[in-house]
CSV table of C-alpha atoms in Angstrom, one decimal:
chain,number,residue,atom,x,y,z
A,1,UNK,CA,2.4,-21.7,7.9
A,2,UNK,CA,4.6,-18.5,8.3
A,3,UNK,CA,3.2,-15.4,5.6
A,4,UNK,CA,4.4,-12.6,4.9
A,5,UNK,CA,2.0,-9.3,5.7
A,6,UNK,CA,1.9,-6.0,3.1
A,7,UNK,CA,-0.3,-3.1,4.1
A,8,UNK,CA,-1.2,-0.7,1.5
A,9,UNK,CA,-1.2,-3.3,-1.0
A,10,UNK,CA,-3.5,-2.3,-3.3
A,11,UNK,CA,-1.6,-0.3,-5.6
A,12,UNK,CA,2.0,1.5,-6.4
A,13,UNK,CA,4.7,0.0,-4.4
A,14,UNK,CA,2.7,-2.3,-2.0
A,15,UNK,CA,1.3,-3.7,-5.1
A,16,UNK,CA,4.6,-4.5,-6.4
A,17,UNK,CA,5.6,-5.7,-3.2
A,18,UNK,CA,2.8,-8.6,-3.3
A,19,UNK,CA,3.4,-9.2,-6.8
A,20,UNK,CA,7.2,-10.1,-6.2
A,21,UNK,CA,6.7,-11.8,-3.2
A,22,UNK,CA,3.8,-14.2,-4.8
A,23,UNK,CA,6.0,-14.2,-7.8
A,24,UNK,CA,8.9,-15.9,-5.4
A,25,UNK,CA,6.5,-18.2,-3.8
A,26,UNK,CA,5.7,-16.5,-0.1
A,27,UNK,CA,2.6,-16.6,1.0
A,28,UNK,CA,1.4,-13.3,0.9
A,29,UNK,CA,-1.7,-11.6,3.2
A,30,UNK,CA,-2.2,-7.9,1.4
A,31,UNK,CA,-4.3,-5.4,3.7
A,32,UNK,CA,-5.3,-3.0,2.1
A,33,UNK,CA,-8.7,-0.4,2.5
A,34,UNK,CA,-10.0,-1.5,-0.7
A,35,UNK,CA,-9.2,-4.3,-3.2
A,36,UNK,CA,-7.9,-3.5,-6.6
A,37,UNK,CA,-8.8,-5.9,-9.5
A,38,UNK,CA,-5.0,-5.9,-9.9
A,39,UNK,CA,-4.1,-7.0,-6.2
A,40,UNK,CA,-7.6,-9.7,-6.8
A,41,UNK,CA,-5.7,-11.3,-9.6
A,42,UNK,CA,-2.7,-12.1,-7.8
A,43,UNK,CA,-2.8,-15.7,-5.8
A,44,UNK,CA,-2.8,-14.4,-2.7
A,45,UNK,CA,-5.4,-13.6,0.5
A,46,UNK,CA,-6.8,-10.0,1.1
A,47,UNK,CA,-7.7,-8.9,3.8
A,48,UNK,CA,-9.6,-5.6,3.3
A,49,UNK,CA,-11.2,-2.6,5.2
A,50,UNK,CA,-8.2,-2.1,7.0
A,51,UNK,CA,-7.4,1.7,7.7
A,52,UNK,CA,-3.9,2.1,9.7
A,53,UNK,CA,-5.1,4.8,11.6
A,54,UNK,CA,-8.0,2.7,13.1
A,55,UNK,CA,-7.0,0.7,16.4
A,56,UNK,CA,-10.7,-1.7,15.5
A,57,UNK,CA,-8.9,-2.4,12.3
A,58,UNK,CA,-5.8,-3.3,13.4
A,59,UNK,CA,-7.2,-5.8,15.6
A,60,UNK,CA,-9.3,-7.1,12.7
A,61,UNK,CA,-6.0,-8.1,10.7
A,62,UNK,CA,-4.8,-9.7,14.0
A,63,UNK,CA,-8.1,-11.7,14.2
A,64,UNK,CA,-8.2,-12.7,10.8
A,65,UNK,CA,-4.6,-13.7,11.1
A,66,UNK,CA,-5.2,-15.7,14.4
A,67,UNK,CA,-3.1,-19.0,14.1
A,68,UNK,CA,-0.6,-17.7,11.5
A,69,UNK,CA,2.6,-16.9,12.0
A,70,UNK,CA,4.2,-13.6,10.5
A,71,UNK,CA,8.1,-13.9,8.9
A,72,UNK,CA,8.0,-10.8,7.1
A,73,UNK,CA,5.9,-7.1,8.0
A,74,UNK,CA,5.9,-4.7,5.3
A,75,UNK,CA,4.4,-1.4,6.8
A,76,UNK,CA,4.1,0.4,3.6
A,77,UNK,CA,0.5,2.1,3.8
A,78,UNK,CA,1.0,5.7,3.3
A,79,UNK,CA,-0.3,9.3,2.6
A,80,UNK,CA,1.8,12.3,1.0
A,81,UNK,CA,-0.3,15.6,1.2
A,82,UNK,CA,1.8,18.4,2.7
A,83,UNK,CA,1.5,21.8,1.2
A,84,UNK,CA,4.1,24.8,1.3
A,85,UNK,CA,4.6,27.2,4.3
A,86,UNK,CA,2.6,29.4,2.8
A,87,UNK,CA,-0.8,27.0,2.6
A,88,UNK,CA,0.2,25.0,5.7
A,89,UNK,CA,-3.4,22.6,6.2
A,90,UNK,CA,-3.2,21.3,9.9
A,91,UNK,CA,-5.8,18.7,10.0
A,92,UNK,CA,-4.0,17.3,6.7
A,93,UNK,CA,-0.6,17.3,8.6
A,94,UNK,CA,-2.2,15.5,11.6
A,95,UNK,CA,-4.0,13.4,9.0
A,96,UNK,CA,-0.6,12.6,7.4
A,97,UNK,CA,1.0,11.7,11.1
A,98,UNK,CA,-1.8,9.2,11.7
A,99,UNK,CA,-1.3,7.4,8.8
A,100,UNK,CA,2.5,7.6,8.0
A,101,UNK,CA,4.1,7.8,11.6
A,102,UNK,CA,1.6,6.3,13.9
A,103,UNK,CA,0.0,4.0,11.2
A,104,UNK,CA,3.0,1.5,11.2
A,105,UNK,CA,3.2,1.6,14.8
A,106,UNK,CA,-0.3,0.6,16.0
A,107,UNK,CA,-0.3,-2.2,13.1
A,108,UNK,CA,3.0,-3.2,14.2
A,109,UNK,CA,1.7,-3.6,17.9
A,110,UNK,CA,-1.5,-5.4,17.1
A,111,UNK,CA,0.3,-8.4,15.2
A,112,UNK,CA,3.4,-8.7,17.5
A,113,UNK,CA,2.5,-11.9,19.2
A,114,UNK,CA,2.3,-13.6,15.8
A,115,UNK,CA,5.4,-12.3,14.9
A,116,UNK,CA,7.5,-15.4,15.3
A,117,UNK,CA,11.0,-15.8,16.1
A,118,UNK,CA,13.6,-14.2,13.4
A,119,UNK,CA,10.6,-11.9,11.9
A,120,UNK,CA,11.8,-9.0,9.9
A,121,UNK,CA,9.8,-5.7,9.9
A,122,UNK,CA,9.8,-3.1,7.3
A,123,UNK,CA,9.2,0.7,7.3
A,124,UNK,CA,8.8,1.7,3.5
A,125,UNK,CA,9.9,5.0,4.5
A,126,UNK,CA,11.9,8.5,2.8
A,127,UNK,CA,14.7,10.5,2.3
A,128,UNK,CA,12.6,13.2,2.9
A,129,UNK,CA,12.2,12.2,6.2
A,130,UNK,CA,16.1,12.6,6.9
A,131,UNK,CA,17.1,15.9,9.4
A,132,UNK,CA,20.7,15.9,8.2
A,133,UNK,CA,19.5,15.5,4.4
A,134,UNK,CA,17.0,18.2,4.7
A,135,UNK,CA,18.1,21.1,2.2
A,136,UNK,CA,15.4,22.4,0.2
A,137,UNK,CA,12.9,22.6,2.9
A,138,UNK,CA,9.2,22.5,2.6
A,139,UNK,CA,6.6,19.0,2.7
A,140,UNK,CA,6.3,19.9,6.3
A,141,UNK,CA,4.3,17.1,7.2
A,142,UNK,CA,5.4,14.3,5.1
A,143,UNK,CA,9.0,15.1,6.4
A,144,UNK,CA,7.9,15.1,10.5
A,145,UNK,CA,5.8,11.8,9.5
A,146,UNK,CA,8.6,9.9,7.9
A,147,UNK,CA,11.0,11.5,10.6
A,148,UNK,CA,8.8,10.0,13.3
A,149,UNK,CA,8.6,7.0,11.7
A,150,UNK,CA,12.2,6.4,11.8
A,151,UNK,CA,12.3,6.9,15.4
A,152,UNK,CA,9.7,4.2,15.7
A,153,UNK,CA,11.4,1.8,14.2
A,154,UNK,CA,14.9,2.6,15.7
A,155,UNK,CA,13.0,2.2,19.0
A,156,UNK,CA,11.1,-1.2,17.2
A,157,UNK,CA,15.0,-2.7,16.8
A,158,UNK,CA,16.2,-1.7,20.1
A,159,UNK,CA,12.8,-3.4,22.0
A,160,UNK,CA,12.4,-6.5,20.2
A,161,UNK,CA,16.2,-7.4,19.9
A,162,UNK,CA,15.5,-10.2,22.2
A,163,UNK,CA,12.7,-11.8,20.2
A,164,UNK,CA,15.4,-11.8,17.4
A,165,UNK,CA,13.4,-9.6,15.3
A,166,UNK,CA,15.4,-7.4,12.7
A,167,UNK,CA,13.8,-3.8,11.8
A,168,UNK,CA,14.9,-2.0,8.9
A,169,UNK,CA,13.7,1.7,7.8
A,170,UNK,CA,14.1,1.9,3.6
A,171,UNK,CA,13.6,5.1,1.2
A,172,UNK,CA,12.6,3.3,-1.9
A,173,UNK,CA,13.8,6.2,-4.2
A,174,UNK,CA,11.3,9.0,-6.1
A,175,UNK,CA,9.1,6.1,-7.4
A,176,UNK,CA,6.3,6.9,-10.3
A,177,UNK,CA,3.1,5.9,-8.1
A,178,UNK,CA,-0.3,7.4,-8.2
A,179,UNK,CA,0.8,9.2,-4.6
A,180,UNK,CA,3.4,10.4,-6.4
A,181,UNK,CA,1.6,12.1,-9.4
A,182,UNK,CA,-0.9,13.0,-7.0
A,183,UNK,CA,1.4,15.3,-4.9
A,184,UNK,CA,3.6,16.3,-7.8
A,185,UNK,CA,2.2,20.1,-7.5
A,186,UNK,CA,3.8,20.3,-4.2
A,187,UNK,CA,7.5,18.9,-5.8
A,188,UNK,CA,7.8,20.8,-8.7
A,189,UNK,CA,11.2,22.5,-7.7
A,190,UNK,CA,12.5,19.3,-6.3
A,191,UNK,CA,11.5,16.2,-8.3
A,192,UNK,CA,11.2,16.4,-12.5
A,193,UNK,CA,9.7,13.0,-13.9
A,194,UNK,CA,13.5,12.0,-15.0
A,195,UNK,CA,13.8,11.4,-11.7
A,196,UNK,CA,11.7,8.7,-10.8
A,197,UNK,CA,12.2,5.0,-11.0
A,198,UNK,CA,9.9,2.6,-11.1
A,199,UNK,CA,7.8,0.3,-8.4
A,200,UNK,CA,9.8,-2.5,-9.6
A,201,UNK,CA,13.0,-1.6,-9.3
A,202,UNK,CA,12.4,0.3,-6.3
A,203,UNK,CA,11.1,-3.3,-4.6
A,204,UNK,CA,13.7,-5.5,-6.6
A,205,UNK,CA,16.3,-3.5,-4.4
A,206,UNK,CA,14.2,-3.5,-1.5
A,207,UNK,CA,14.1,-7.3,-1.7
A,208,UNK,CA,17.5,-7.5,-2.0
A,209,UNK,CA,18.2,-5.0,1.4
A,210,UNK,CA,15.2,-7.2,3.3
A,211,UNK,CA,17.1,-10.4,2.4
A,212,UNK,CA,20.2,-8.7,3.5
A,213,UNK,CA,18.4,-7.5,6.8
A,214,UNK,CA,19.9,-9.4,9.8
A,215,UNK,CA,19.5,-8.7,13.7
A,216,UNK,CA,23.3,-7.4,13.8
A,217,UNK,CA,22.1,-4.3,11.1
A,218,UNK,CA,18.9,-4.3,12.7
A,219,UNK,CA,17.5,-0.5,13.3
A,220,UNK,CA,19.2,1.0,10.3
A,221,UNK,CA,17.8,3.6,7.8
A,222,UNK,CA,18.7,2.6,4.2
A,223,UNK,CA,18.2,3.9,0.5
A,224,UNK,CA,17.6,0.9,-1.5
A,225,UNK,CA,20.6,0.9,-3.1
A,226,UNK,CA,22.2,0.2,0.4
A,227,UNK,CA,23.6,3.7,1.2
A,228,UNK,CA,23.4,4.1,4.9
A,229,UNK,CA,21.2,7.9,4.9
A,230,UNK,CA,21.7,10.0,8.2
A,231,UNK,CA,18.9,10.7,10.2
């Protein structure tokens, strides 16, 4: 049976990811640290105590995978705690790196020989993490993470062209998570709350750019919406 694979599915937009997905009838394995009673009442399998930035981890979801084939990765675990220049937190940053840049990456390379033929993986990543976009400066290490990121999955599309496995890269807008509110002291200047859209419009468009995704627009960094962003 081919699934489809969420990480950070526990809550905000990897919660809404699963519950779409379920709701359209894939079969969904959500990995996830810890289990939330919401993600526990959708019909799907968990797969917990998996941390991105653990290698033993990453091999766990493999093992508990073994057998399966994977149509659909949704590498959407995340962390957003970047201070200003002013407060700049080092071991946060490198924290940050770990989980958003290199997170993906190692969970992306543990499950690639169950990704069958025609997969599609997916970077949930950011605007913020766009060089060109950059004009109001500041998150320091949420916008080298997400920048990184990007590269990894341009270099994703390029590698595993031949295996006819699309990547895309996708900045699901300002959307009104828990991560969100959590870092909103750090966005004040940049992001009011009339800004923000939901988790599920942010993943009904998502769906739509996934389902668009093919191995000819492979390696691409979209908003939801579509729009092509520069890097």
């Amino acid at each position: 049976m081919s699934v489809v694979v969420v990480t950070g599915a526990n809550r905000g937009i990897g919660l809404e990811f699963c519950q779409q997905l379920v709701a359209r009838g894939d079969s969904v394995v959500a990995a996830c640290r810890r289990a939330s009673p919401e993600l526990q009442a959708l019909s799907l399998r968990v797969v917990g105590d998996i941390d991105v930035t653990s290698g033993a981890a990453c091999a766990r979801l493999a093992e508990a995978l073994a057998g399966e084939q994977i149509k659909l990765l949704v590498l959407n675990a995340g962390v957003f705690e970047s201070t200003s220049l002013a407060s700049l937190d080092f071991d946060r940053m490198l924290h940050e790196y770990d989980v958003d840049a290199l997170g993906p990456l190692r969970v992306t390379q543990a499950l690639l020989p169950q990704l069958q033929r025609g997969a599609k993986i997916v970077f949930v990543s950011s605007r913020a993490g766009s060089i060109a976009d950059n004009s109001s400066g500041g998150i320091y290490g949420y916008r080298m993470a997400k920048a990184a990121l990007n590269m990894a999955g341009a270099s994703l599309a390029t590698d595993l062209k031949q295996r006819e496995i699309a990547v895309v890269m996708l900045h699901p807008g300002i959307v009104d998570t828990e991560m969100l509110r959590s870092g909103m002291s750090a966005l004040t200047h940049r992001v009011s709350a009339a800004d923000t859209i939901t988790a599920s419009v942010a993943v009904r468009d998502m769906m739509m750019r996934i389902d668009e995704l093919t191995l000819s627009t492979s390696g691409r960094f979209l908003h939801r919406n579509g729009q092509m962003l520069p890097w």
